[in-house]
mmCIF file of C-alpha atoms and ligand atoms in Angstrom:
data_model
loop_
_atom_site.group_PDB
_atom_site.id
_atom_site.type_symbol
_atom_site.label_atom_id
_atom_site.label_comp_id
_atom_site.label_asym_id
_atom_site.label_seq_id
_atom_site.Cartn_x
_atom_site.Cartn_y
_atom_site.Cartn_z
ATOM 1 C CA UNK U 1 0.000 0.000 0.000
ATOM 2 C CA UNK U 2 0.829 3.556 -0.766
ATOM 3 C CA UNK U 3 1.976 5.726 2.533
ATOM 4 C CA UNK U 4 -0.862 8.098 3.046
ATOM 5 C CA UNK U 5 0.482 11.571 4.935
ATOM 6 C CA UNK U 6 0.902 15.632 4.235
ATOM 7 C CA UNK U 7 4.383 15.621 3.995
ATOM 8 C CA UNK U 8 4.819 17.793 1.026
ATOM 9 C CA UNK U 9 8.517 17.726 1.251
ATOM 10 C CA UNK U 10 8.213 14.039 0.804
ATOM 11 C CA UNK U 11 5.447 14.216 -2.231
ATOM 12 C CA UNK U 12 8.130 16.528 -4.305
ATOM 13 C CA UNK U 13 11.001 14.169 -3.714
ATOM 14 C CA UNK U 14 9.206 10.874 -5.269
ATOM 15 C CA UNK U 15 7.918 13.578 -8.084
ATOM 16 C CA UNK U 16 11.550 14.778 -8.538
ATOM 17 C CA UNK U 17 12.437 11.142 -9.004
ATOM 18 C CA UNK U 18 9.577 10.668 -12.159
ATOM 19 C CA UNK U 19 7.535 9.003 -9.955
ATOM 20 C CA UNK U 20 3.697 9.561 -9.584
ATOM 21 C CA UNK U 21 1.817 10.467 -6.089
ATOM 22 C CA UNK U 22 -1.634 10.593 -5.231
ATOM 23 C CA UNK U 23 -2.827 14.309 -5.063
ATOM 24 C CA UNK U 24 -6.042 15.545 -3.419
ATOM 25 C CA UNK U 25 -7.593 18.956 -5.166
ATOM 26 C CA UNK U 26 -11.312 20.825 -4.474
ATOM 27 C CA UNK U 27 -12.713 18.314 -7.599
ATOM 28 C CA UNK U 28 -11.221 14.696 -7.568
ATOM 29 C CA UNK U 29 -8.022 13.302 -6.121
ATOM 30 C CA UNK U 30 -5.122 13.239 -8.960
ATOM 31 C CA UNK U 31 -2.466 10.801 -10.040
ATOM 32 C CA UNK U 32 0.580 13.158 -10.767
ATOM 33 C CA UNK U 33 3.920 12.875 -12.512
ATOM 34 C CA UNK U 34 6.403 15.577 -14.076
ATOM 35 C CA UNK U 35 4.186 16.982 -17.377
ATOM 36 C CA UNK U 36 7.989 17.508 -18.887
ATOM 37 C CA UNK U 37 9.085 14.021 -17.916
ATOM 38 C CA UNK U 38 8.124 11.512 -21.001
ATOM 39 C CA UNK U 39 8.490 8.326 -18.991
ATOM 40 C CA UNK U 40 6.496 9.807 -16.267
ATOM 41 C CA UNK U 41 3.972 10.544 -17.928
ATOM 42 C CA UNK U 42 3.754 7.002 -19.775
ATOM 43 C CA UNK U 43 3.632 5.607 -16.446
ATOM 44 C CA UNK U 44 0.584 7.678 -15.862
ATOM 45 C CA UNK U 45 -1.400 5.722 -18.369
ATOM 46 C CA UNK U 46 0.546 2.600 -17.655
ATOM 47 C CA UNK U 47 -0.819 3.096 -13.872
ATOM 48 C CA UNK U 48 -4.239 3.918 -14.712
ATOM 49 C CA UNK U 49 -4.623 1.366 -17.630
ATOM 50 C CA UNK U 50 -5.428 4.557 -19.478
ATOM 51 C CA UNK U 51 -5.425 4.548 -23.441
ATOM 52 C CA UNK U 52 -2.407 7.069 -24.827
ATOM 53 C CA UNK U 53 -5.739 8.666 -26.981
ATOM 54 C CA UNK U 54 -7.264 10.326 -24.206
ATOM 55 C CA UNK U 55 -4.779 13.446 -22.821
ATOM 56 C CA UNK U 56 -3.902 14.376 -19.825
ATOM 57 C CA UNK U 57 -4.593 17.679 -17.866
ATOM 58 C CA UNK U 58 -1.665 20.038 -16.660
ATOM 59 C CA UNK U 59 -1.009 21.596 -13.548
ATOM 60 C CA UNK U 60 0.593 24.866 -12.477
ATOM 61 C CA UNK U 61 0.095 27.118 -9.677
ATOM 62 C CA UNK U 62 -0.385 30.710 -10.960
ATOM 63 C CA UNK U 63 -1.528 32.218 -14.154
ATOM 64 C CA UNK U 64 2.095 34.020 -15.088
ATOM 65 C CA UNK U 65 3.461 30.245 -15.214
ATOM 66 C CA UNK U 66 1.610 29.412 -18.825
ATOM 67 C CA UNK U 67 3.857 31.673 -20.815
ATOM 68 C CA UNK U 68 6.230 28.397 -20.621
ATOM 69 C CA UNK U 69 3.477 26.126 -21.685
ATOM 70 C CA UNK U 70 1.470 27.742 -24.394
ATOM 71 C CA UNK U 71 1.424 30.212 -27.459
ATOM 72 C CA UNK U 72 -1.189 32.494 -26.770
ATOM 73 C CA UNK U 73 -4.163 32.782 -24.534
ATOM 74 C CA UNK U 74 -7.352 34.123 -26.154
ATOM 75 C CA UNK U 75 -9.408 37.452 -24.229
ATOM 76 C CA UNK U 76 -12.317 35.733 -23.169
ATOM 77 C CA UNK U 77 -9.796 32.660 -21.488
ATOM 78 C CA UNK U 78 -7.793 35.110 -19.341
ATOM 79 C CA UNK U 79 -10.926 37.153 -18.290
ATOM 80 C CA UNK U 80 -11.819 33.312 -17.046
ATOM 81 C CA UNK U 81 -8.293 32.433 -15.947
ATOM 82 C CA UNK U 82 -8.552 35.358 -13.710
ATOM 83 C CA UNK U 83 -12.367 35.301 -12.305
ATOM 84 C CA UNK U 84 -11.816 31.215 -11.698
ATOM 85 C CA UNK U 85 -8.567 30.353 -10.663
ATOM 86 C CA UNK U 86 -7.515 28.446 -8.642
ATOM 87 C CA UNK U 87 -10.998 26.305 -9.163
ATOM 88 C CA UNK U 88 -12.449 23.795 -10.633
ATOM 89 C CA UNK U 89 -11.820 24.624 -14.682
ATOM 90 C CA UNK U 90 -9.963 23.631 -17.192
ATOM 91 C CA UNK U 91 -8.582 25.636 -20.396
ATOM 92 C CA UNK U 92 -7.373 24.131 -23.421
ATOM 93 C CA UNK U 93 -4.851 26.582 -25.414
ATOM 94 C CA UNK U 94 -2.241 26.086 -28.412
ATOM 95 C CA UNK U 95 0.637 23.896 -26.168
ATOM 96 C CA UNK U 96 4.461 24.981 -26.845
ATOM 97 C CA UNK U 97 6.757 22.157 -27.672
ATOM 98 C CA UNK U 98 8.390 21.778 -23.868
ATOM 99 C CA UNK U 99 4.935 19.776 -23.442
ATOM 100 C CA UNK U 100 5.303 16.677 -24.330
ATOM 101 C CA UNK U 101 2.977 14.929 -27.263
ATOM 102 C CA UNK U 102 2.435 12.363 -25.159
ATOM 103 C CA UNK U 103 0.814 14.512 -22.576
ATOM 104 C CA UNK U 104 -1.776 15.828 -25.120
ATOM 105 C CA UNK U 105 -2.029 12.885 -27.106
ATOM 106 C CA UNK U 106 -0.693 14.231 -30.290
ATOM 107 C CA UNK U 107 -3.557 17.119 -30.289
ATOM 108 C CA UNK U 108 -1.912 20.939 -30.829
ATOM 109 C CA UNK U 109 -3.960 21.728 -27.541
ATOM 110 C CA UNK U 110 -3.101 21.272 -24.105
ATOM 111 C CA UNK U 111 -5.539 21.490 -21.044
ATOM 112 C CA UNK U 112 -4.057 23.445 -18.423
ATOM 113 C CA UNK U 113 -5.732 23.863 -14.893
ATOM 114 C CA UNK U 114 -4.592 25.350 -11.452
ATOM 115 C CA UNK U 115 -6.448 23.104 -8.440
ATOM 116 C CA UNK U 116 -7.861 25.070 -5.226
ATOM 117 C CA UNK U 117 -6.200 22.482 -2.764
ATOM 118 C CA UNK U 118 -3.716 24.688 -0.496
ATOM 119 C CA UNK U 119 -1.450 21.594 -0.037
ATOM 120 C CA UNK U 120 -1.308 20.809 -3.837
ATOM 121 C CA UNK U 121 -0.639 24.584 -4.433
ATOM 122 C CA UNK U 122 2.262 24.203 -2.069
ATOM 123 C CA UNK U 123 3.797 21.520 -3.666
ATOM 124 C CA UNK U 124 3.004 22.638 -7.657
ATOM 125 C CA UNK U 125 5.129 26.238 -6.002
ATOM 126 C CA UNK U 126 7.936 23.649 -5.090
ATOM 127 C CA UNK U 127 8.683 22.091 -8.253
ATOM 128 C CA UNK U 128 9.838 23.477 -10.865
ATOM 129 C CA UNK U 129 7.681 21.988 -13.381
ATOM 130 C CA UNK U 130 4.047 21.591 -13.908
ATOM 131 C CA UNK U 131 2.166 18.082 -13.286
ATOM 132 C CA UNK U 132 0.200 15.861 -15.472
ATOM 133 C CA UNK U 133 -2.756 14.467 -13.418
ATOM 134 C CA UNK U 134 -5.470 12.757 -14.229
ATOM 135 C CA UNK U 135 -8.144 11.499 -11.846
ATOM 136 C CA UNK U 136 -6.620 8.874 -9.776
ATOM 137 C CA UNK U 137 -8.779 6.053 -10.560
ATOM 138 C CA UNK U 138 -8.371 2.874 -12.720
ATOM 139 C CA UNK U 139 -9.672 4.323 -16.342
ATOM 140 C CA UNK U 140 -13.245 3.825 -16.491
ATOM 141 C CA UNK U 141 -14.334 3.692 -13.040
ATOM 142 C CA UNK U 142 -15.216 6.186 -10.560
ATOM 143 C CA UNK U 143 -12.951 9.308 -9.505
ATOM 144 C CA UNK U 144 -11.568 9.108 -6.237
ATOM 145 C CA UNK U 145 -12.770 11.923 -3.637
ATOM 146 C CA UNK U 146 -10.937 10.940 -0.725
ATOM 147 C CA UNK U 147 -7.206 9.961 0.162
ATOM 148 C CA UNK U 148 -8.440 6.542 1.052
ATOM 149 C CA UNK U 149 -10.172 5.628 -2.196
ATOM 150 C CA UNK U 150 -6.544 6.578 -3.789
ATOM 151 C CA UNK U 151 -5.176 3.961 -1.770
ATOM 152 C CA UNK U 152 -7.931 0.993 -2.095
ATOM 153 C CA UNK U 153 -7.240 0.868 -5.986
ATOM 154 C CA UNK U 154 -4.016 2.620 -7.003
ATOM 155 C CA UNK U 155 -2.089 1.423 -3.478
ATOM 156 C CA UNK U 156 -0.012 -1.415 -4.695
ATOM 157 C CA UNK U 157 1.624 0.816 -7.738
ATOM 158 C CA UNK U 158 2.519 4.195 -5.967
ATOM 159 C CA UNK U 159 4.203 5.046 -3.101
ATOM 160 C CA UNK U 160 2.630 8.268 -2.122
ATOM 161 C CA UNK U 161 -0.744 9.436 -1.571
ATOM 162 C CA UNK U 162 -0.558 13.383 -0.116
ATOM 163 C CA UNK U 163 -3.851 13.807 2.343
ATOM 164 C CA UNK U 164 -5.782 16.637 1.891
ATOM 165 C CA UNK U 165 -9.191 15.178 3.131
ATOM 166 C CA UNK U 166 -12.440 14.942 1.149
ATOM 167 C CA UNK U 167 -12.693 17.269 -1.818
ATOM 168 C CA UNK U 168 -14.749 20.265 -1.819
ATOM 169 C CA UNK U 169 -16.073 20.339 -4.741
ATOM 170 C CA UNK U 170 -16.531 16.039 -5.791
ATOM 171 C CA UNK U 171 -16.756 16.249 -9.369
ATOM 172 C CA UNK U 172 -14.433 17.244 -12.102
ATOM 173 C CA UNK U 173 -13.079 20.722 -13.736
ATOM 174 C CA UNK U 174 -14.722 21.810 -16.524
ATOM 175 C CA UNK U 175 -13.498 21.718 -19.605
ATOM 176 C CA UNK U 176 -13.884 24.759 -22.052
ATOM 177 C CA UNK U 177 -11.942 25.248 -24.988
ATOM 178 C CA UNK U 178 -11.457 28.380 -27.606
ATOM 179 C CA UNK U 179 -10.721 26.603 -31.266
ATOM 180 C CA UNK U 180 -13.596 28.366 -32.789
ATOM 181 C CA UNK U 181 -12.486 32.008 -32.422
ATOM 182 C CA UNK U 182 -16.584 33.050 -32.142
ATOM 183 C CA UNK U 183 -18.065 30.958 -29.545
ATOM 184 C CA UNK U 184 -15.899 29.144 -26.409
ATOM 185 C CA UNK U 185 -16.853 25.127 -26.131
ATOM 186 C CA UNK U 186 -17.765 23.453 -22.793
ATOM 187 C CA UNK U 187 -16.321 19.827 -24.177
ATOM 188 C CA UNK U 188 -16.764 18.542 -20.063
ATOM 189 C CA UNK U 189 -19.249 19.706 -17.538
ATOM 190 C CA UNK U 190 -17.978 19.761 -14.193
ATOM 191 C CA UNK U 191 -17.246 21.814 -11.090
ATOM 192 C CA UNK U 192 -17.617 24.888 -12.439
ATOM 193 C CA UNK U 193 -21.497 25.747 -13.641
ATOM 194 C CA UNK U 194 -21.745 27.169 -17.571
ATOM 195 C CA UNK U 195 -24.008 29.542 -15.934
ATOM 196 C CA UNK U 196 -21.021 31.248 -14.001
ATOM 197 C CA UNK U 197 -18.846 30.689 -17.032
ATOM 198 C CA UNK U 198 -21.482 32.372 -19.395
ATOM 199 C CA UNK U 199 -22.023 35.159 -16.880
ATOM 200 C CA UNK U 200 -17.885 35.509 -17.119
ATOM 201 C CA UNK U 201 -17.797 35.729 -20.933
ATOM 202 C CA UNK U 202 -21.369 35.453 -22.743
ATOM 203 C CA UNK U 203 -22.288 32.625 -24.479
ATOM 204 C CA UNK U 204 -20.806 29.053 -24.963
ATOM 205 C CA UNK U 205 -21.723 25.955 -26.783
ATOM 206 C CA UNK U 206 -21.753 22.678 -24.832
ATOM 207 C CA UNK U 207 -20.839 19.928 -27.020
ATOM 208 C CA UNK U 208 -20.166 16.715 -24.654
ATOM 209 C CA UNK U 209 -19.135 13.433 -26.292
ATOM 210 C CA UNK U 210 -21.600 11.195 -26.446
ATOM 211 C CA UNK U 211 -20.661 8.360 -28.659
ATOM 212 C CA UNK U 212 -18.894 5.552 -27.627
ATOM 213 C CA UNK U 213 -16.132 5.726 -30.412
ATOM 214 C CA UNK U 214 -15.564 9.640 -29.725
ATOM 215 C CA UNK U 215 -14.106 11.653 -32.146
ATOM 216 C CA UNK U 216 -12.161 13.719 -30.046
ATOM 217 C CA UNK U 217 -10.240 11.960 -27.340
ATOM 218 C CA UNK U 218 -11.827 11.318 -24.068
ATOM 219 C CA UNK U 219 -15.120 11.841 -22.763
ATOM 220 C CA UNK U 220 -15.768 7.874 -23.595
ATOM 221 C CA UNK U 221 -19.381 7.274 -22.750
ATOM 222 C CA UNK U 222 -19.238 4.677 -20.532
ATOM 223 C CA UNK U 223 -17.198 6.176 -17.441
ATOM 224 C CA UNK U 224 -17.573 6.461 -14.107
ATOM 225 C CA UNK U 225 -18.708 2.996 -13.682
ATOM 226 C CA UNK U 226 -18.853 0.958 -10.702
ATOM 227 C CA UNK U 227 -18.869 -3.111 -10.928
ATOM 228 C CA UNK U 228 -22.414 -3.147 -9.995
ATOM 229 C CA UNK U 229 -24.983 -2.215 -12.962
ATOM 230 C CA UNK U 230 -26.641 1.560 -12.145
ATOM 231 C CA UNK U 231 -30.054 2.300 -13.750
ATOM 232 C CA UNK U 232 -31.048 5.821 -14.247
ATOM 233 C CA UNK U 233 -34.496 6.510 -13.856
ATOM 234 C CA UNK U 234 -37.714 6.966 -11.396
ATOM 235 C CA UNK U 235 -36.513 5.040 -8.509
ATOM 236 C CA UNK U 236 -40.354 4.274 -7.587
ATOM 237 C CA UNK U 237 -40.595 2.263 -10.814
ATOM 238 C CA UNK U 238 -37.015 1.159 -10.903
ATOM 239 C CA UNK U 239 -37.805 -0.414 -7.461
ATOM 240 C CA UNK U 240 -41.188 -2.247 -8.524
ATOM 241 C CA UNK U 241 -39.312 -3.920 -11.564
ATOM 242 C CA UNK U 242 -36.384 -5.333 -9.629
ATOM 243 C CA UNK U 243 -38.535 -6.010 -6.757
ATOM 244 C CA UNK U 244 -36.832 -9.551 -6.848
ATOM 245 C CA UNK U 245 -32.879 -7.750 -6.717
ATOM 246 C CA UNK U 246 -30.986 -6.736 -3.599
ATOM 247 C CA UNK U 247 -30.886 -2.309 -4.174
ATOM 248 C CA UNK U 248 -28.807 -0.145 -3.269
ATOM 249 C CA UNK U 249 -30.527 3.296 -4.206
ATOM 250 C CA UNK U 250 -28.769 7.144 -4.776
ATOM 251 C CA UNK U 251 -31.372 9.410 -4.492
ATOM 252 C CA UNK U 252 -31.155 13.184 -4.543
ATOM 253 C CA UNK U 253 -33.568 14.425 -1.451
ATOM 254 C CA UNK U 254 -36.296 11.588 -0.711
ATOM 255 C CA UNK U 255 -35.749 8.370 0.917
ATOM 256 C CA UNK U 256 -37.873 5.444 -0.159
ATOM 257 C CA UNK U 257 -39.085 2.010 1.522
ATOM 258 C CA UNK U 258 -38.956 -1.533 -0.050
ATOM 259 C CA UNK U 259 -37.611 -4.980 2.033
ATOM 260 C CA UNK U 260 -35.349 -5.765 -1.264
ATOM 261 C CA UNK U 261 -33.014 -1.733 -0.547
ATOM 262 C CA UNK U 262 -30.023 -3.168 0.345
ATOM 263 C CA UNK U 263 -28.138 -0.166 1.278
ATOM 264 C CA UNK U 264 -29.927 3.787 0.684
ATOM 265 C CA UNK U 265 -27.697 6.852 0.458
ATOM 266 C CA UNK U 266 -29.580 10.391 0.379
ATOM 267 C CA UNK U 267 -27.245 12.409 -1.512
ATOM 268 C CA UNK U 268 -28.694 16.059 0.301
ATOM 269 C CA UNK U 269 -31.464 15.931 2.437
ATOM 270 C CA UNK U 270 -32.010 19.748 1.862
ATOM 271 C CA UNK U 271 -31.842 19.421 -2.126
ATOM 272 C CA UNK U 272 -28.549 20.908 -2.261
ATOM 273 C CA UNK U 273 -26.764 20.255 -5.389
ATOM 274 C CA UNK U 274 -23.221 21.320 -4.064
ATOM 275 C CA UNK U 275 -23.728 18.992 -1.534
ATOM 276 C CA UNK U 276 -25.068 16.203 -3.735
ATOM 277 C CA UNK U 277 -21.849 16.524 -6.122
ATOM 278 C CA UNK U 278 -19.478 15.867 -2.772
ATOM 279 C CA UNK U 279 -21.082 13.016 -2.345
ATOM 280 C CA UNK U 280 -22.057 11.296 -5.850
ATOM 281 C CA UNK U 281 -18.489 9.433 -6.432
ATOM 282 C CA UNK U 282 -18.395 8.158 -2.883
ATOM 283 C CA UNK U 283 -21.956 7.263 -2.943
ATOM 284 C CA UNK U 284 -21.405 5.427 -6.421
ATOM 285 C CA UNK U 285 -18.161 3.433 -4.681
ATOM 286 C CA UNK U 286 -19.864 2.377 -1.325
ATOM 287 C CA UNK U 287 -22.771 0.618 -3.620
ATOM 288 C CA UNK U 288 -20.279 -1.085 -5.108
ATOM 289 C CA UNK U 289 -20.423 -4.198 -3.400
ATOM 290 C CA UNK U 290 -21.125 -7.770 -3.295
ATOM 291 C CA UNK U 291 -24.560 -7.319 -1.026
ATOM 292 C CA UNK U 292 -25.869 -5.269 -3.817
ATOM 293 C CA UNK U 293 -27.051 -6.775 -7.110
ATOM 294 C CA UNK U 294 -28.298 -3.218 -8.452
ATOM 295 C CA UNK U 295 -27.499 0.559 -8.177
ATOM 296 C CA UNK U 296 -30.667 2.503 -8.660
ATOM 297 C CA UNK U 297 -30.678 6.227 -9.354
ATOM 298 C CA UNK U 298 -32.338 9.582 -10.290
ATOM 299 C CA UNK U 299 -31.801 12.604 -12.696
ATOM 300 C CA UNK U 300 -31.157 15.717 -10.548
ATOM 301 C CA UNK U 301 -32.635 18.807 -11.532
ATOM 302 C CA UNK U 302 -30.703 19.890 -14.344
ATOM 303 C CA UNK U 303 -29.240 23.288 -13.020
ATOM 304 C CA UNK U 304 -25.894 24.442 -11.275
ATOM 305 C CA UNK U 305 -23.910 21.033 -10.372
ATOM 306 C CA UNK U 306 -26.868 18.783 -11.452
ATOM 307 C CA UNK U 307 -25.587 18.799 -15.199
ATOM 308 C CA UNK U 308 -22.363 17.901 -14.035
ATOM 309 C CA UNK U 309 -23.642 15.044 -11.803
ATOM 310 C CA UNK U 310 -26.414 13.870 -14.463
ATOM 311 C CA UNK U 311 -23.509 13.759 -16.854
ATOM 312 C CA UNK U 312 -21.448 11.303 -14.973
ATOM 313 C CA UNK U 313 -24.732 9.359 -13.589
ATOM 314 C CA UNK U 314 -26.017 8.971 -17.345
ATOM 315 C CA UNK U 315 -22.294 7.567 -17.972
ATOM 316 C CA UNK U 316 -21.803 5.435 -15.129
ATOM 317 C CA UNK U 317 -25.220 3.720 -16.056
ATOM 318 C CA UNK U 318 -23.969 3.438 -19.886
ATOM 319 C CA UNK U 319 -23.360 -0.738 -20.412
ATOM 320 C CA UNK U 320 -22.175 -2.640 -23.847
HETATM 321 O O1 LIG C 401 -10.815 18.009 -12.007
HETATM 322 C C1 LIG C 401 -10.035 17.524 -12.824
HETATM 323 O O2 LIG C 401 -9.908 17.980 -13.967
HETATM 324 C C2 LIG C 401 -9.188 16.332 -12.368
HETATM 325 C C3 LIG C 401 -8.197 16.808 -11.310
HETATM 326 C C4 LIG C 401 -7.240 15.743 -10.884
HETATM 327 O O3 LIG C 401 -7.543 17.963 -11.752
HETATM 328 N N1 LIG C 401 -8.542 15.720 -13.485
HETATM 329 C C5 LIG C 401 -9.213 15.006 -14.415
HETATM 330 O O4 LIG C 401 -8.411 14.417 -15.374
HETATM 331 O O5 LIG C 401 -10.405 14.873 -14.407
HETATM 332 P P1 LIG C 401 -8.901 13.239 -16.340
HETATM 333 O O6 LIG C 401 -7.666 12.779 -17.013
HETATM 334 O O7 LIG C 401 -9.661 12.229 -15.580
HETATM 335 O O8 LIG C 401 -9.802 13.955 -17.385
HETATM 336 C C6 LIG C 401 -9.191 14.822 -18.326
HETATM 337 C C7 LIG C 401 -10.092 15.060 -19.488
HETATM 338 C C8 LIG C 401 -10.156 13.862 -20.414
HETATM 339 O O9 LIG C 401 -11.494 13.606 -20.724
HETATM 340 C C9 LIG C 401 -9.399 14.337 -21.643
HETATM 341 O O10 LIG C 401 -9.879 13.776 -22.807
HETATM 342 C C10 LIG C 401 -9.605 15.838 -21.597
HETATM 343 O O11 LIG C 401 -9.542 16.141 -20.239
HETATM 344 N N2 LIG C 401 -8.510 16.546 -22.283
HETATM 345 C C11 LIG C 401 -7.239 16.686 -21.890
HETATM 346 N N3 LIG C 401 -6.505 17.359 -22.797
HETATM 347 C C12 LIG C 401 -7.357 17.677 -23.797
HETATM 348 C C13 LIG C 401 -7.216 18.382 -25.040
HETATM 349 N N4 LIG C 401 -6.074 18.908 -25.409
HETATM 350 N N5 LIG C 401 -8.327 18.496 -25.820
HETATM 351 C C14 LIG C 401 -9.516 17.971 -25.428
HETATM 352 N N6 LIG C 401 -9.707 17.295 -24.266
HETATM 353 C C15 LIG C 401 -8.645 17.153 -23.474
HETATM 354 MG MG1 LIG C 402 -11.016 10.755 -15.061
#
């Protein structure tokens, strides 16, 4: 197993080495390694079992660090560079060459981010260069939200996991990217609503991948999948249909009664969507079990967070 402790001092010197730590930020925990570092980075997908198609996201610690990384940074990105970092968002601009292809999987873009964690801000100020992390989860199943869920999967293959306690946040940066000069694209919902990003800099297109042989890399449709099937849907009904199934049931607000619910997680019991998105990847994980035959689950209202967290329900609940 990993060792699990603040020590950034001891984070940097496995990082300095190429090797990759477990790092905690406000949206999902991260699996980090030099960006600059080639092998390091390979390891990345090595350690996630992560296809080399899907690219990873950079992290720095302050806005005057991207010079080094990238060519040019549109108007309406540094009015939202400014307004949202450090948060939960993600920016994908023209990468320089120091960035390796690998990192961005061949694409001309690279998606650059700096986390609202102060311990991961301490360390990214130590180094001097930026880290690759993606969510530190084996690729395909749900992101980890705690120091502890780091450990249960990715344990036996790193040797650091830097505690920061639960996120604040609980699901993913958004993505938005500039290509078309006109209109910025949302290509991820996440952590930070379109409705603050449109009040930031007018009007954006949200185009999220939904095929299962994407175009563009990443954003596979089936993600954020536990073991145990989820079905998406009116839990009522869901509940009369499986009557015969041990449930375990995510619902947003209500709680619900049936001898076959196995296990019941309320995700806010005052309809709080920031709440609900701290909880929806730990929720998803604790179902996860062999006492539950079947996750069942609801749409939230589609608002704030709720896009973000339908998004990832819809995907967990995808099946081939
Ligand atoms: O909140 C987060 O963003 C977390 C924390 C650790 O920072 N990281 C994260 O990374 O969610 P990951 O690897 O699980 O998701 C990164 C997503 C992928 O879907 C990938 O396809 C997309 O970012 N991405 C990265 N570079 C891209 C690029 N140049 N163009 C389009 N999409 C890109
Ligand atoms: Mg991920």
């Amino acid at each position: 197993m990993a060792l699990i402790g603040s020590d950034i001092a001891q984070a940097k010197a496995h990082l300095d080495r190429g090797e990759l730590v477990g790092i905690p930020t406000e949206t999902v925990y991260g699996l980090a390694g030099n960006a600059l570092n080639e092998e390091a980075a390979l390891n990345i997908f090595k350690t996630k079992n992560r296809p080399e198609f899907d690219p990873l996201i950079v992290h720095t610690h302050a806005i005057e660090e991207l010079d080094k990384y990238v060519t040019e940074i549109p108007e309406k990105a540094i009015t939202l560079a400014h307004a949202v970092w450090p948060g939960p968002l993600t920016i994908l601009l023209e990468k320089k060459s120091i960035i390796p292809d690998l990192i961005t999987s061949g694409l001309s873009t690279v998606a650059i981010r700096i986390p609202k964690h102060p311990l991961t801000l301490a360390l990214l100020k130590s180094l001097d260069y930026p880290l690759a992390a993606p969510s530190a989860n084996p690729f395909g199943y749900v992101s980890p939200t705690t120091a502890s869920h780091v450990n249960d999967q990715l344990g036996e293959k790193i040797p650091y996991v830097l505690d920061g306690g639960p996120c604040s946040v609980g699901v993913e940066s958004t993505i938005v990217g500039f290509e078309h000069d006109a209109k910025p694209t949302i290509y991820r919902l996440g952590g930070k609503k379109v409705e603050d990003i449109e009040s930031l800099i007018g009007e954006v297109d949200v185009k999220l991948n939904k095929s299962s042989n994407p175009v563009a890399p990443g954003m596979l449709l089936s993600h954020y999948a536990p073991g145990v099937q989820v079905h998406l849907g009116e839990i009522s009904d869901l509940l009369k249909k499986h009557h015969d199934k041990r449930i375990g049931i995510i619902s947003f607000s209500q709680s619900f009664s049936a001898p076959n619910i196995a296990k019941q997680i309320v995700l806010s019991q005052n309809a709080d969507l920031d709440e609900a998105a701290r909880k929806i990847f730990s929720a998803l994980r604790s179902l996860d079990s062999p006492e539950i035959d079947l996750i069942i689950t609801e749409k939230l209202p589609e608002t704030g967070l709720g896009r973000a967290i339908n998004d990832r329900l819809e995907r967990a609940a995808v099946r081939y």
